[in-house]
PDB file of C-alpha atoms and ligand atoms in Angstrom:
ATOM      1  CA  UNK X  29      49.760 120.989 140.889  1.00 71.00           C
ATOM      2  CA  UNK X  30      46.598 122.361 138.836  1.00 92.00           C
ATOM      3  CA  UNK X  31      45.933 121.600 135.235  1.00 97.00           C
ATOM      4  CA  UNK X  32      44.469 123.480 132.420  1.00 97.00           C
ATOM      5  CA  UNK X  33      42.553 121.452 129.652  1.00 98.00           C
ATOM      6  CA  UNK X  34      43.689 122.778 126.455  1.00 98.00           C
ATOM      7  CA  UNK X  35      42.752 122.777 122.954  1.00 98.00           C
ATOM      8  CA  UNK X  36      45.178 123.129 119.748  1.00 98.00           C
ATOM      9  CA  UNK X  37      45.954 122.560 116.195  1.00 98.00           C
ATOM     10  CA  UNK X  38      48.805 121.090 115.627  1.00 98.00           C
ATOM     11  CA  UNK X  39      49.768 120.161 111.827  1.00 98.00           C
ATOM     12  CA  UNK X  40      45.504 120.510 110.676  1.00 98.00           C
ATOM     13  CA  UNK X  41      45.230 117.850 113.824  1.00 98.00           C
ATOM     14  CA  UNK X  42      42.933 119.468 116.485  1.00 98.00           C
ATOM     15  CA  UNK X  43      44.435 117.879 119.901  1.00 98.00           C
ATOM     16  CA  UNK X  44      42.354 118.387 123.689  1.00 98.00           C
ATOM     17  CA  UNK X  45      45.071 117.402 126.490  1.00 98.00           C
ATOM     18  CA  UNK X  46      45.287 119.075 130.117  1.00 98.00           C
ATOM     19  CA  UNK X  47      48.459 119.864 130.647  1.00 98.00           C
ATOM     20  CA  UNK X  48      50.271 121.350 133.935  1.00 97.00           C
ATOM     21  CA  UNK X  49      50.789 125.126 133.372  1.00 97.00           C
ATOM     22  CA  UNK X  50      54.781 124.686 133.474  1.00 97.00           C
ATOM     23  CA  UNK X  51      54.848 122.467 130.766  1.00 98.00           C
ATOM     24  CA  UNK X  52      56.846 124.003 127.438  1.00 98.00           C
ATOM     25  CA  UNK X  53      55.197 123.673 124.384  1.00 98.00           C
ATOM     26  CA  UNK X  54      58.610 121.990 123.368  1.00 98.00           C
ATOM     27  CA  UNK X  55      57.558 119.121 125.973  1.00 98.00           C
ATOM     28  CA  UNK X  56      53.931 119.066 125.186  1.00 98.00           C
ATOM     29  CA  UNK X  57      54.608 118.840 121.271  1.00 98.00           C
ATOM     30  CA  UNK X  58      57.072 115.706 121.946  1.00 98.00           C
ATOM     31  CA  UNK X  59      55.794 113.938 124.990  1.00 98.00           C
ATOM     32  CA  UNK X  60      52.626 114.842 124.645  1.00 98.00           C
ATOM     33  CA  UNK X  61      51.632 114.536 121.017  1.00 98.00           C
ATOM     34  CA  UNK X  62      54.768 112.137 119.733  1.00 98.00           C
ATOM     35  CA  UNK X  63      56.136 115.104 117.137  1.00 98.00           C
ATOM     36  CA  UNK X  64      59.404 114.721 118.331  1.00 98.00           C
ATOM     37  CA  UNK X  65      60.627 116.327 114.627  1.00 97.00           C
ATOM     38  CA  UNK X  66      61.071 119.269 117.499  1.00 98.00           C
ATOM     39  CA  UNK X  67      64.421 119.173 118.612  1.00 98.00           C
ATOM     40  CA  UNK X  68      65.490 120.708 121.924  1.00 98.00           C
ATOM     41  CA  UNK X  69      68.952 122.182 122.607  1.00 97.00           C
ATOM     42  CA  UNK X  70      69.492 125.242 124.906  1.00 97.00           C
ATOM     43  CA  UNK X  71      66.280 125.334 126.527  1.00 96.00           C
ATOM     44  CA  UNK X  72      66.436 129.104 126.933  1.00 97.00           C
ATOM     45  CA  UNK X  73      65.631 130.984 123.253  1.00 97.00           C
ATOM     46  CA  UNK X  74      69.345 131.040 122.029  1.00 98.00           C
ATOM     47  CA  UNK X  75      69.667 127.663 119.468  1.00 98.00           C
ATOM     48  CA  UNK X  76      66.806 128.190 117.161  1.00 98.00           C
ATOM     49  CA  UNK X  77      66.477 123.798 117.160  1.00 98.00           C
ATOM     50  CA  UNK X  78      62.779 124.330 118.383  1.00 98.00           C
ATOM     51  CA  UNK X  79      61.254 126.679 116.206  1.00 98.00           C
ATOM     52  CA  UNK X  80      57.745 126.080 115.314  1.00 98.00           C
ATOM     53  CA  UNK X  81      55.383 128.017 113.702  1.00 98.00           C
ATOM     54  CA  UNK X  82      53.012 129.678 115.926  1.00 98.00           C
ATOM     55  CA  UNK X  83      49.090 131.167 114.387  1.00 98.00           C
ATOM     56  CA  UNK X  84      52.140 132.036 111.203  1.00 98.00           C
ATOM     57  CA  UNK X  85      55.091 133.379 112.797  1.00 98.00           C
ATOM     58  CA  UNK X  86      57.585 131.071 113.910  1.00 98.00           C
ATOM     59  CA  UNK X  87      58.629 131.042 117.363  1.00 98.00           C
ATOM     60  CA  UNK X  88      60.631 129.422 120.126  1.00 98.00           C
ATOM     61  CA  UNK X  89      58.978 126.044 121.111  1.00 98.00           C
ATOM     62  CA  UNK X  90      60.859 126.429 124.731  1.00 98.00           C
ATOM     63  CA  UNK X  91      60.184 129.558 125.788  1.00 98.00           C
ATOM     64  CA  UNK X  92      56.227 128.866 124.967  1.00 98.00           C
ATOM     65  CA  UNK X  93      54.092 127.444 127.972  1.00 98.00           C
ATOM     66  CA  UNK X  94      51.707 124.644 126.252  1.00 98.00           C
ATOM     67  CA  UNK X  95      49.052 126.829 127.587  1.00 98.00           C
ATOM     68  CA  UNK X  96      49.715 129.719 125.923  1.00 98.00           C
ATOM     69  CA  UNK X  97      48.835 127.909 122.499  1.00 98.00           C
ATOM     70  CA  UNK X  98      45.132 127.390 123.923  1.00 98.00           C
ATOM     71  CA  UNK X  99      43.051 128.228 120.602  1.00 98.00           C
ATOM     72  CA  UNK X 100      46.208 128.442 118.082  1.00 98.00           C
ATOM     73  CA  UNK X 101      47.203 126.529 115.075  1.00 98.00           C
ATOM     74  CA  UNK X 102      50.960 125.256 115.452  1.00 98.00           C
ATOM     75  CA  UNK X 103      52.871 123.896 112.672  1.00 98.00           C
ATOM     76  CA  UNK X 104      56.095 121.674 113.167  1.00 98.00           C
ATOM     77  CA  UNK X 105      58.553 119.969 111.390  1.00 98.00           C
ATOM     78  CA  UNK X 106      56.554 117.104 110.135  1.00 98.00           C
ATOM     79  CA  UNK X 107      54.303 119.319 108.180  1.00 98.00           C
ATOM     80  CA  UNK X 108      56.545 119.401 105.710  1.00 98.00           C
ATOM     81  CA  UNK X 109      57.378 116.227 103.550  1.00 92.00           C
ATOM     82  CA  UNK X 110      58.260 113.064 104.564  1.00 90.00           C
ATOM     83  CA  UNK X 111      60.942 110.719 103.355  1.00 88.00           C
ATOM     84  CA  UNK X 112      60.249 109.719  99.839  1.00 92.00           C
ATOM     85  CA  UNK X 113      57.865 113.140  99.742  1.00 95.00           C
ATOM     86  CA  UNK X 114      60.571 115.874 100.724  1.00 96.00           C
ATOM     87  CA  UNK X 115      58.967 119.352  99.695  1.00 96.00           C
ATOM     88  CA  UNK X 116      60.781 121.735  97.935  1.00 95.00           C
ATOM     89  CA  UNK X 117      63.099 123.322 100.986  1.00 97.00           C
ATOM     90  CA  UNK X 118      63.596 119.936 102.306  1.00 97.00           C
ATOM     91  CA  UNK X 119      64.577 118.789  98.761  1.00 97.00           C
ATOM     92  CA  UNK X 120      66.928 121.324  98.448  1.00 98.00           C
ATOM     93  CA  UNK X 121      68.829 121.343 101.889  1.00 98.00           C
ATOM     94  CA  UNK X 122      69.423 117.215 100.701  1.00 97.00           C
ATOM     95  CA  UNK X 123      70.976 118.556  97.130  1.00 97.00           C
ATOM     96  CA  UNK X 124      72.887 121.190  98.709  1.00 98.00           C
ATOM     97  CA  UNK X 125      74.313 119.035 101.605  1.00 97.00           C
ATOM     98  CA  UNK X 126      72.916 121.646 104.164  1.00 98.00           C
ATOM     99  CA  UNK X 127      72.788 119.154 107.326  1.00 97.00           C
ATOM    100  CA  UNK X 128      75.509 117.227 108.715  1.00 97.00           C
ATOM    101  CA  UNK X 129      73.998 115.923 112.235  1.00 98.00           C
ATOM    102  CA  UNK X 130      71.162 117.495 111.389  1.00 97.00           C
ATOM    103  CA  UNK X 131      70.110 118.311 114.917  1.00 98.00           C
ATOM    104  CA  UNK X 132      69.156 122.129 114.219  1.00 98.00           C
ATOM    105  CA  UNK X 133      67.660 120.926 110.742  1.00 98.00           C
ATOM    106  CA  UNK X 134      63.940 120.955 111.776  1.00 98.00           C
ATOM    107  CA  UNK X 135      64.208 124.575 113.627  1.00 98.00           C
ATOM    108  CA  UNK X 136      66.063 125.808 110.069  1.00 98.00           C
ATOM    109  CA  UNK X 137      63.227 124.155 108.153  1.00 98.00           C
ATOM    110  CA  UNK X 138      60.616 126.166 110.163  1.00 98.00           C
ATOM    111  CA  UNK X 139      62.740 129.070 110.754  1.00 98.00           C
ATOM    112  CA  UNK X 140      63.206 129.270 106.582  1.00 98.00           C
ATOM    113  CA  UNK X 141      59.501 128.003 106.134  1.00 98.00           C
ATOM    114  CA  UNK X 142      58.012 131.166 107.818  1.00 98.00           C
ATOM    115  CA  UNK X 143      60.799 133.406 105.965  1.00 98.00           C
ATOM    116  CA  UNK X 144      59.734 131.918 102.789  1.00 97.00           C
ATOM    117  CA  UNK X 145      55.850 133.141 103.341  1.00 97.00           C
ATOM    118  CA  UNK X 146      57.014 136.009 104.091  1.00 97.00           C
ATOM    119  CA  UNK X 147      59.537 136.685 101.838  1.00 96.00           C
ATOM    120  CA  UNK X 148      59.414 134.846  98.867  1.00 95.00           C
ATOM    121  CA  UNK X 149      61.889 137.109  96.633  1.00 95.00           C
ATOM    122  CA  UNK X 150      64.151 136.468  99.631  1.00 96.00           C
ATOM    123  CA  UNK X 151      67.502 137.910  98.911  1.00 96.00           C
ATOM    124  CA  UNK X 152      70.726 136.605 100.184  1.00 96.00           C
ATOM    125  CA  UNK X 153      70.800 139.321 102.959  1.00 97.00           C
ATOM    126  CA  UNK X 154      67.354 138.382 103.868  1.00 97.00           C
ATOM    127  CA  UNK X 155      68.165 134.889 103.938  1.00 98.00           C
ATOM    128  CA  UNK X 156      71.243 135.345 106.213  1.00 98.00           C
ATOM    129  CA  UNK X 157      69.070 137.822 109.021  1.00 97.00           C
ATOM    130  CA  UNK X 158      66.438 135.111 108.641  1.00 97.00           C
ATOM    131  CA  UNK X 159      68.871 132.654 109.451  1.00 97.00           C
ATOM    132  CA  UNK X 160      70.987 134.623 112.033  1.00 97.00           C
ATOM    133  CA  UNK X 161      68.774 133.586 114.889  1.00 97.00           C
ATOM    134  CA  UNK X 162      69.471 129.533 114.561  1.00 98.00           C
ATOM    135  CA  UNK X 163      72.962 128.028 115.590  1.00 98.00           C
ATOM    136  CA  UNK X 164      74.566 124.907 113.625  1.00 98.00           C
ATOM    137  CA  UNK X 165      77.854 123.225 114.734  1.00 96.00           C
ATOM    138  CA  UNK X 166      78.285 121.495 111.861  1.00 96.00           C
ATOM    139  CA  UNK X 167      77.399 123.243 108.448  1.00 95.00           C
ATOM    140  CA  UNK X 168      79.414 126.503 108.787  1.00 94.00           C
ATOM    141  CA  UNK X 169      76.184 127.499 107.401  1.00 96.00           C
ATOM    142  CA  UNK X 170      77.416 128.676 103.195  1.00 97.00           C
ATOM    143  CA  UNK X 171      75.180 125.450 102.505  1.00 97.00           C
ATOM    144  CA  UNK X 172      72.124 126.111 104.556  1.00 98.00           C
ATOM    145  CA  UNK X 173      72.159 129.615 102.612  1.00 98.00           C
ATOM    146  CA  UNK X 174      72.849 128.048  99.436  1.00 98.00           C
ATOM    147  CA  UNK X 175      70.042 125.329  99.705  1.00 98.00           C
ATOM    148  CA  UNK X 176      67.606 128.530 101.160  1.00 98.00           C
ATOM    149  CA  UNK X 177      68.472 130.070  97.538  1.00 97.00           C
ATOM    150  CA  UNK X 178      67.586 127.210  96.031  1.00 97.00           C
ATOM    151  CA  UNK X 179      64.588 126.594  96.922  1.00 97.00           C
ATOM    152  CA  UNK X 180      63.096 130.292  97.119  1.00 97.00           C
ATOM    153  CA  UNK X 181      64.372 130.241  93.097  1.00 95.00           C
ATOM    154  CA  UNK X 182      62.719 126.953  92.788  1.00 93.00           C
ATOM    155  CA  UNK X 183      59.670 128.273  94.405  1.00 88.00           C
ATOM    156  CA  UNK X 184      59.361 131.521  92.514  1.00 87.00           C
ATOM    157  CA  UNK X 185      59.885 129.745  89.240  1.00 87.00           C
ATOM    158  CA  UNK X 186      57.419 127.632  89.599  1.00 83.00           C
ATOM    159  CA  UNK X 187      54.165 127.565  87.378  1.00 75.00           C
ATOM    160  CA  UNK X 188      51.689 129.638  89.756  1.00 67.00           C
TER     161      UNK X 188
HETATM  162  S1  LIG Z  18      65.982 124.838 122.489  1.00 91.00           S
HETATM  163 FE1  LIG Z  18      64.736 126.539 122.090  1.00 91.00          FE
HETATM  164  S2  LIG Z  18      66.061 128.040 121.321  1.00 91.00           S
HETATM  165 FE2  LIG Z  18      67.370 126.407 121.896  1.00 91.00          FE
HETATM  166  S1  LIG Z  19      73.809 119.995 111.049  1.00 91.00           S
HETATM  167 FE1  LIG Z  19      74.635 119.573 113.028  1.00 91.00          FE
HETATM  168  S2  LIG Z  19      74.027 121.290 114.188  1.00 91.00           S
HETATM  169 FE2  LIG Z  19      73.444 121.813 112.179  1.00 91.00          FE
END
């Protein structure tokens, strides 16, 4: 099997591996690199658990080939805050009980992270399209919206 040396930014951390061409960014950011904040579930687009944020937009971390993030900056889950250091959104899915297993929690956190850049007077119908693309099993999802509200109120209402 060939290999492909690739170059990437993952988290502000510029990373050189050579990877096989097959190998999903989902893989390469856990096996690879250690971030294993990534969570995989369907392996085919539908669950949301993988999202990352690709060069700003987030995006399905399994149906990305490693070597298709040659050159880009990739932000996962543990760009956010850490425990002790939650940030805001993280802070706020805690207070508002949005995670119960909290398997899909890191693809919500990046899913809501790019929707928060984008949108930051998200409404509640913005928040729920936003959303509509990552499946939970446990949540029923009222919190994950509520704790979303939260923290774009918190956000906006902050001192600039
Ligand atoms: S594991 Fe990628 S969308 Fe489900
Ligand atoms: S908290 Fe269990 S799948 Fe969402």
């Amino acid at each position: 099997m060939s290999t492909r040396a690739i170059k990437v930014t993952v988290n502000g951390v510029a990373y050189e591996r050579t990877v096989e061409p097959r190998l999903l960014l989902a893989d390469f950011l856990r096996h690879m690199l250690g971030l294993t904040g990534t969570h995989v579930g369907c392996e085919h687009g539908v669950c949301g658990a993988c999202t990352v944020v690709v060069d700003g937009d987030s995006a399905r971390s399994c149906l990305l080939f490693a070597v298709q993030v040659d050159g880009a900056q990739v932000e996962t889950v543990e760009s956010l805050g850490a425990i002790g250091h939650l940030n805001t959104l993280q802070e706020a899915f805690h207070e508002h009980h949005a995670l119960q297993c909290g398997f899909c929690t890191p693809g919500m956190l990046m899913t809501v992270t790019d929707l928060m850049r984008k949108y930051p007077l998200a409404t509640d119908k913005d928040i729920r399209e936003g959303l509509s693309g990552n499946l939970c099993r446990c949540t029923g999802y009222e919190h994950i919206v509520r704790a979303v509200r939260a923290a774009v109120s918190r956000a906006r209402d902050a001192p600039a």
